[in-house]
XYZ file of C-alpha atoms in Angstrom:
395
model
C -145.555 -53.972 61.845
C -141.896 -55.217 62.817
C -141.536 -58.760 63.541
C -139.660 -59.647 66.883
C -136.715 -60.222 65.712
C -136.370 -57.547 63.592
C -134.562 -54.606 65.457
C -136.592 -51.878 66.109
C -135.440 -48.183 64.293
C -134.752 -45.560 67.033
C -137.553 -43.049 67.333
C -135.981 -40.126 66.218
C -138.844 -37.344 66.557
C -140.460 -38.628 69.833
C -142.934 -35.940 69.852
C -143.958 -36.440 66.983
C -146.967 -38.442 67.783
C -148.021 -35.597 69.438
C -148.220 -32.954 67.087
C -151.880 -32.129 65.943
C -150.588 -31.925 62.348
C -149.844 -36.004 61.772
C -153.016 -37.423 60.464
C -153.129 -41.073 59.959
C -156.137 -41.584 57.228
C -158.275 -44.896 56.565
C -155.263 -45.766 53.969
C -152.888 -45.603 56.578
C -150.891 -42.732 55.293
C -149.763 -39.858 57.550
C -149.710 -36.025 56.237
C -147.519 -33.677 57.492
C -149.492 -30.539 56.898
C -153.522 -30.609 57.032
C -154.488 -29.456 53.724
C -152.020 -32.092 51.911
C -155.152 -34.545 53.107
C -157.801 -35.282 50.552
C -160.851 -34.181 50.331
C -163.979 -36.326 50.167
C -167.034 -34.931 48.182
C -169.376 -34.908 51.050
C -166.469 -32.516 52.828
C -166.050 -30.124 49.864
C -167.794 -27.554 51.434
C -166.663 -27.626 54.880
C -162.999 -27.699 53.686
C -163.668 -24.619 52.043
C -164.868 -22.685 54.876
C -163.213 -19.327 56.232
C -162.025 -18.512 59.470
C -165.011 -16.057 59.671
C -167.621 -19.217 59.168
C -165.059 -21.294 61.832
C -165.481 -18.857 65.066
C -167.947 -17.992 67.022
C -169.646 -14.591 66.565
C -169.479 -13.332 70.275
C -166.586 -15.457 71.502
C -163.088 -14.269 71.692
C -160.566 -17.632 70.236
C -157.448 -17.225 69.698
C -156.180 -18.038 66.160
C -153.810 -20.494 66.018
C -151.722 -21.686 63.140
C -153.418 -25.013 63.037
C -157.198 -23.201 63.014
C -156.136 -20.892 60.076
C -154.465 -23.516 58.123
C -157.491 -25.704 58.504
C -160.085 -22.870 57.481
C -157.697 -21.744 54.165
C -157.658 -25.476 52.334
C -159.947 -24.711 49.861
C -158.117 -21.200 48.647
C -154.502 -22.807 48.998
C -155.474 -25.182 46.572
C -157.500 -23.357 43.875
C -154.335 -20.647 43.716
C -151.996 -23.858 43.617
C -154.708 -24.646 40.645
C -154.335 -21.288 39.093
C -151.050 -20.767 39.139
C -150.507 -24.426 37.755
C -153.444 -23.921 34.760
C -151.518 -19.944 34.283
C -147.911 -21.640 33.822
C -148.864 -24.234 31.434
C -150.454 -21.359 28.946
C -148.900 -20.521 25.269
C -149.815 -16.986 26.676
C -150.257 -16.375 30.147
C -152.301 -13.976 31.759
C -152.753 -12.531 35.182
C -153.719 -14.774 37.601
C -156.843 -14.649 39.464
C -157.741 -16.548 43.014
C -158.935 -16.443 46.217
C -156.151 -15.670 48.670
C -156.284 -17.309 51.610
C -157.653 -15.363 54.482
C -158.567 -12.246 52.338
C -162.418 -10.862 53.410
C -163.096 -12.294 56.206
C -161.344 -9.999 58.464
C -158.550 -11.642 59.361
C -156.271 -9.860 56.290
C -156.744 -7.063 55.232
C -155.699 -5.864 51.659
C -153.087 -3.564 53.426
C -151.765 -6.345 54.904
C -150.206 -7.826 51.520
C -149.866 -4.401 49.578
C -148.082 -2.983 52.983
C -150.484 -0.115 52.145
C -153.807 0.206 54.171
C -156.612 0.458 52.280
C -157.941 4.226 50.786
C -160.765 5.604 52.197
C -163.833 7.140 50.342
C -163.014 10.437 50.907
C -159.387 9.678 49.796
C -161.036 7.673 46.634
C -163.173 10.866 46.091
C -160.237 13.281 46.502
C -158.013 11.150 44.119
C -160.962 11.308 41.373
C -161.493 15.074 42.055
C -157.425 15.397 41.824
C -157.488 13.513 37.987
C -160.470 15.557 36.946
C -159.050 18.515 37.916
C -155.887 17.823 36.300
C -157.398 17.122 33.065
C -159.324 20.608 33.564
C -155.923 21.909 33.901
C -154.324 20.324 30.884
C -157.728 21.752 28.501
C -157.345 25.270 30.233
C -153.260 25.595 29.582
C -153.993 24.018 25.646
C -156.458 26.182 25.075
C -154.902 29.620 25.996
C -151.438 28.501 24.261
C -153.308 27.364 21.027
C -155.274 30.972 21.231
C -151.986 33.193 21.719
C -150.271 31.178 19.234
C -153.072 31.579 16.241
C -153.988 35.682 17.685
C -149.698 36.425 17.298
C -150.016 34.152 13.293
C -152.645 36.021 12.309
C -151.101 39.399 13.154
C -148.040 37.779 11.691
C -144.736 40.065 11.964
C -143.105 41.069 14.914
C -145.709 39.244 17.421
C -145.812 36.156 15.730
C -141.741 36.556 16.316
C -142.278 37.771 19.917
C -144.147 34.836 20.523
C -141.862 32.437 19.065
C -138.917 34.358 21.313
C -141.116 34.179 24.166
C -141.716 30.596 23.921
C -137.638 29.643 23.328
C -136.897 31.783 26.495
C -139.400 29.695 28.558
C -138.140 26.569 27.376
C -134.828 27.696 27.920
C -135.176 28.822 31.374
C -136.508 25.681 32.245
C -133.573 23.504 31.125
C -131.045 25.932 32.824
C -133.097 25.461 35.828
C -133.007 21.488 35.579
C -129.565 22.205 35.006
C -128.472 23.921 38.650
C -131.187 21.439 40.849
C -128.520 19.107 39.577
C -125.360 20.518 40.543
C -124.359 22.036 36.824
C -123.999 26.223 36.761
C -124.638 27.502 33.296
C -124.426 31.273 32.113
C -128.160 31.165 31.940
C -127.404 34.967 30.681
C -125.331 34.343 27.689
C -127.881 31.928 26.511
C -131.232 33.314 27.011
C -129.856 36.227 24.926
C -128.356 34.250 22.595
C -131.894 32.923 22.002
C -133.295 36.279 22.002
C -130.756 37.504 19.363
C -132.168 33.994 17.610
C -135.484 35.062 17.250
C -134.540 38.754 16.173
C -131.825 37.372 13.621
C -134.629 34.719 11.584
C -136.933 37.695 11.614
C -134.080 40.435 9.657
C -132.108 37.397 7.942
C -132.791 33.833 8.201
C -130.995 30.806 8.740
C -127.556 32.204 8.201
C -127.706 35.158 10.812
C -128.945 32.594 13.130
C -126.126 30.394 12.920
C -123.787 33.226 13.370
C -125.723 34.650 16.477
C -125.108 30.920 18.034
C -121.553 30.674 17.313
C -121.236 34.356 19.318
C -122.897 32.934 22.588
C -120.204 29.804 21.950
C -117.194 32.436 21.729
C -118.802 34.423 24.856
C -119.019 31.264 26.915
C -115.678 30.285 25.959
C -114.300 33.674 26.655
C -115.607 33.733 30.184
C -114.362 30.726 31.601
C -111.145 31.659 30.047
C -111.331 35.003 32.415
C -113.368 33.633 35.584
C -112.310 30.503 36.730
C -115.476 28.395 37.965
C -115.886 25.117 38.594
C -116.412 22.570 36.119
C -115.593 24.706 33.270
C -115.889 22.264 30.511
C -119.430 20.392 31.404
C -121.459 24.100 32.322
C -120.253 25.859 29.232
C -121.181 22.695 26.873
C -124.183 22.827 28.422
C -124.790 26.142 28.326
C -124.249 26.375 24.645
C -125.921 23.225 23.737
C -129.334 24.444 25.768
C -128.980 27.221 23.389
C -128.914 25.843 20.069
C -131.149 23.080 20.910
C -134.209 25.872 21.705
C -132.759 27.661 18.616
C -134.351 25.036 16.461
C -138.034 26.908 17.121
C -136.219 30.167 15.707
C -136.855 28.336 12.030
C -140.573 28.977 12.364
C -139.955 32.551 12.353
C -138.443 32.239 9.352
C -141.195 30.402 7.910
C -143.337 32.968 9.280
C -141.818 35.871 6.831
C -143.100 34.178 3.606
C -145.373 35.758 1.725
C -148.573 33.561 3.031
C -146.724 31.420 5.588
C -150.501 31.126 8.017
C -151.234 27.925 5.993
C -148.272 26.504 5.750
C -147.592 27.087 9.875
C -151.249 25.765 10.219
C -150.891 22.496 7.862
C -147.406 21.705 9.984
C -149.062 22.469 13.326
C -152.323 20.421 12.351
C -150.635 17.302 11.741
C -148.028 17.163 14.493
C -150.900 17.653 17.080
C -153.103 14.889 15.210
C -149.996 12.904 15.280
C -149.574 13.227 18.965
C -153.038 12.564 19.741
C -153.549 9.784 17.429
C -150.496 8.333 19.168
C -151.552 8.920 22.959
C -155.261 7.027 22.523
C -153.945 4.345 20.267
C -151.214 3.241 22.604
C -154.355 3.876 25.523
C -156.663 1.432 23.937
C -154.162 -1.370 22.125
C -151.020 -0.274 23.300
C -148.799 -3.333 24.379
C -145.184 -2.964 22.799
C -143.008 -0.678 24.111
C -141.111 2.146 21.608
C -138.504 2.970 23.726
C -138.663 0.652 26.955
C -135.131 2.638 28.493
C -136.458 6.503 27.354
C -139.922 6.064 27.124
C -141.957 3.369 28.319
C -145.317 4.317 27.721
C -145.264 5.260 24.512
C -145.726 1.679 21.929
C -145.439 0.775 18.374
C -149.241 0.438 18.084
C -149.581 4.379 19.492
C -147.119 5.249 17.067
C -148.934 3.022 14.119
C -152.197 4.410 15.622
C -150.846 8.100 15.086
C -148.840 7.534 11.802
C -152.253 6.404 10.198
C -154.266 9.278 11.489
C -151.834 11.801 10.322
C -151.798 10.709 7.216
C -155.290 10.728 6.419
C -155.611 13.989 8.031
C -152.695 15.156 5.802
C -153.945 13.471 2.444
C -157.712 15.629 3.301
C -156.185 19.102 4.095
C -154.557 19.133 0.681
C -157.467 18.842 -0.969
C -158.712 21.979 0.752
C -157.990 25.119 -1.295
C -156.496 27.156 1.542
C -153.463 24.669 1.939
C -151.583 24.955 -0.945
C -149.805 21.448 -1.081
C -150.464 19.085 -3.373
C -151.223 15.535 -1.924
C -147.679 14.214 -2.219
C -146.051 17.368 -0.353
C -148.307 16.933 2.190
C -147.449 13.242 3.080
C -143.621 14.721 2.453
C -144.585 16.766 5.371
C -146.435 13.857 7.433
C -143.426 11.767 7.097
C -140.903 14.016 8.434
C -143.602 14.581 11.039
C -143.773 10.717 12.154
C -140.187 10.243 11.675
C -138.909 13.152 13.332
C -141.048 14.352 16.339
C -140.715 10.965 17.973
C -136.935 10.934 18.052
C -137.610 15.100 19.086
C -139.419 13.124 21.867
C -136.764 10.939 22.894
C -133.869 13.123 22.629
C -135.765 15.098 25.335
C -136.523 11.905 27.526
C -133.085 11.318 27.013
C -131.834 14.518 28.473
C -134.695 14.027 31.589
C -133.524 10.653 32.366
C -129.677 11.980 32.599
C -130.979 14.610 34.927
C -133.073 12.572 36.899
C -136.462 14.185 36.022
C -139.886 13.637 34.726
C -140.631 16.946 33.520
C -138.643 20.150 33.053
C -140.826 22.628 34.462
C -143.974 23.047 35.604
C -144.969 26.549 33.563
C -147.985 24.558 31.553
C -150.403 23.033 34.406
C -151.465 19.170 33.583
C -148.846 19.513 31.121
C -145.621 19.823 32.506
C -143.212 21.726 31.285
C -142.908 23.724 28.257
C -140.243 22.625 26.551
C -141.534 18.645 27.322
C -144.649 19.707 25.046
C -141.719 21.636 22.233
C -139.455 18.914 22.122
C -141.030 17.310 18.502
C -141.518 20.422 17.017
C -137.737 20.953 17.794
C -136.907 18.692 15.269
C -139.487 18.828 12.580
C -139.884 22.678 12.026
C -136.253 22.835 10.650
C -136.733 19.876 8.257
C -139.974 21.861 7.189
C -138.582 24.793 6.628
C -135.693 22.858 4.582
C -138.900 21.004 2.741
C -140.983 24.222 2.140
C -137.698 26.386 0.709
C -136.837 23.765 -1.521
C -140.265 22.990 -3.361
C -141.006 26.662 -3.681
C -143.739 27.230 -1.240
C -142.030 29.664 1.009
């Protein structure tokens, strides 16, 4: 209270005493917003009520600001509480609270997502969709492991066909990834240039291959000496470099022209694929740490720990099986330029993707993508196997 004499401040907000939001408690202190006001005990519950509990069933109120602020005390303040508890954590986690309004019909979950909600025939359909997908993914597996262990059995030329086959699919695909992005490669000159591949490690080996590669280089460079396109330079390095990267399969034709190269192929083949799938439910179950955050985020460290392990043990048991003839220190040889190798396969492929703006290269393997996304490891380990097998004498 001012004393007479004292002069009186000007009353700056008039209006103010008017506003339903100044509260004067039995204190004496005002609060500007209702749900700054404590709380007594015997209140607690009525505080915490919903607009849904405030109106009337069969009456039509309009919701003010001042009504829903009132009915949401009790949620502002245990998120406030959560939030509060969450930041002062060594290691937070997600936070969980009631959001204010949320149930009782006066927001909806669309309302914060900005999506409405899915219905249960577009919950169904989505379940049906993943199911389906995974169908998909068994069916494709299935038929390429089949071909691939009917055309190593018969060994020879379809066991090469095959091989061929698969590098001119993979091929086709990156060429075609290629033009949806503006590039125009001689997709001719290389797709027989990886035919030629296949046919040369069949007759000679390693060395005709090389020289069939350096001939689609020369005829690359020799046409865009004669035609004039546009953007020489980028569409013949790229044509050329599609070419030699697919080339990479053509070793495991030369592997397959050893005298018994079915258990060697089979050893390789067994522990890339229990590499990969040791990886994929290890980094499902504990996976936390990215590999590659930029070129692959989903793959982790504990996938790839998770994968590394089970290779290894399924590596150190197939030697001791009489029909592999490695001893148990080739065969970890061979799981170690597995792990190391068909991971960075991996990534050199993401890399190429994530240049071109794309999550797969093709679609020619349904629930799998393309085929050269599921060729990219063995890209890079069948060479250094072929390198590993030569030089200890198995091949």
């Amino acid at each position: 209270m001012a004393t007479p004499d004292e002069p009186q401040a000007p009353d700056l907000a008039p209006d103010l005493a008017d506003e339903p939001e100044l509260e004067a408690t039995a204190s004496g202190h005002k609060f500007s917003r209702p749900w700054e006001e404590p709380i007594d005990e015997a209140d607690e519950e009525s505080a915490g009520s919903t607009i849904g509990d405030l109106l009337p069933a069969d009456e039509d109120i309009p919701l003010s600001e001042q009504l829903y602020l009132s009915a949401t005390t009790a949620e502002y303040r245990d998120l406030a509480e959560e939030i509060s508890r969450s930041g002062n954590e060594t290691d937070p986690g997600p936070v969980a609270a009631t959001m204010a309004g949320i149930g009782t019909g006066l927001i909806d979950f669309g309302d914060v997502t900005g999506h409405p909600n899915p219905s249960e025939e577009e919950l169904e359909h989505i379940e049906q969709t993943a199911a389906s997908d995974l169908t998909l993914r068994v069916i494709s597996a299935v038929v390429l492991v089949g071909v691939f262990g009917l055309t190593l059995f018969l060994r020879g030329w379809f066991f090469t066909s095959f091989i061929g086959f698969l590098m001119v699919v993979a091929l086709a695909e990156f060429y075609t990834t290629l033009r949806r992005n503006g590039f125009v490669p001689i997709a001719l000159f290389g797709l027989l240039g990886v035919i030629g591949v296949a046919i040369a490690a069949h007759l000679g080996g390693p060395g005709p291959m090389l020289v069939t590669i350096v001939l689609v280089m020369l005829a690359v460079m020799a046409f865009y000496t004669i035609v004039p396109r546009r953007r020489p330079l980028d569409n013949a390095a790229l044509t050329v470099f599609g070419a030699a990267w697919v080339s990479l399969l053509g070793f495991a034709v030369v592997i397959g022209r050893a005298t018994n190269p079915i258990p060697l192929i089979l050893f390789l083949v067994l522990v890339v694929a229990i590499f990969d799938m040791g990886s994929y439910f290890a980094g499902r179950v504990m996976g936390r740490h990215p590999f590659s955050p930029v070129l692959s985020p989903k793959k982790t460290w504990e996938g790839y720990i998770g994968g590394l392990v089970l290779a290894t043990a399924a590596a150190a048991f197939l030697s001791t099986v009489d029909y592999f003839p490695l001893s148990l220190n080739q065969g970890l040889v061979v799981t170690l330029l597995v792990v190391v190798l068909s991971p960075i396969g991996d990534a050199a492929e993401s890399l190429v993707k994530r240049s071109l703006g794309v999550k797969d290269m093709g679609a020619v393997m349904p629930g799998h993508g393309g085929l050269l996304d599921r060729l990219d490891g063995l890209l890079f380990v069948v060479p250094a196997a072929f390198l590993f097998f030569r030089e200890t004498g198995l091949l």
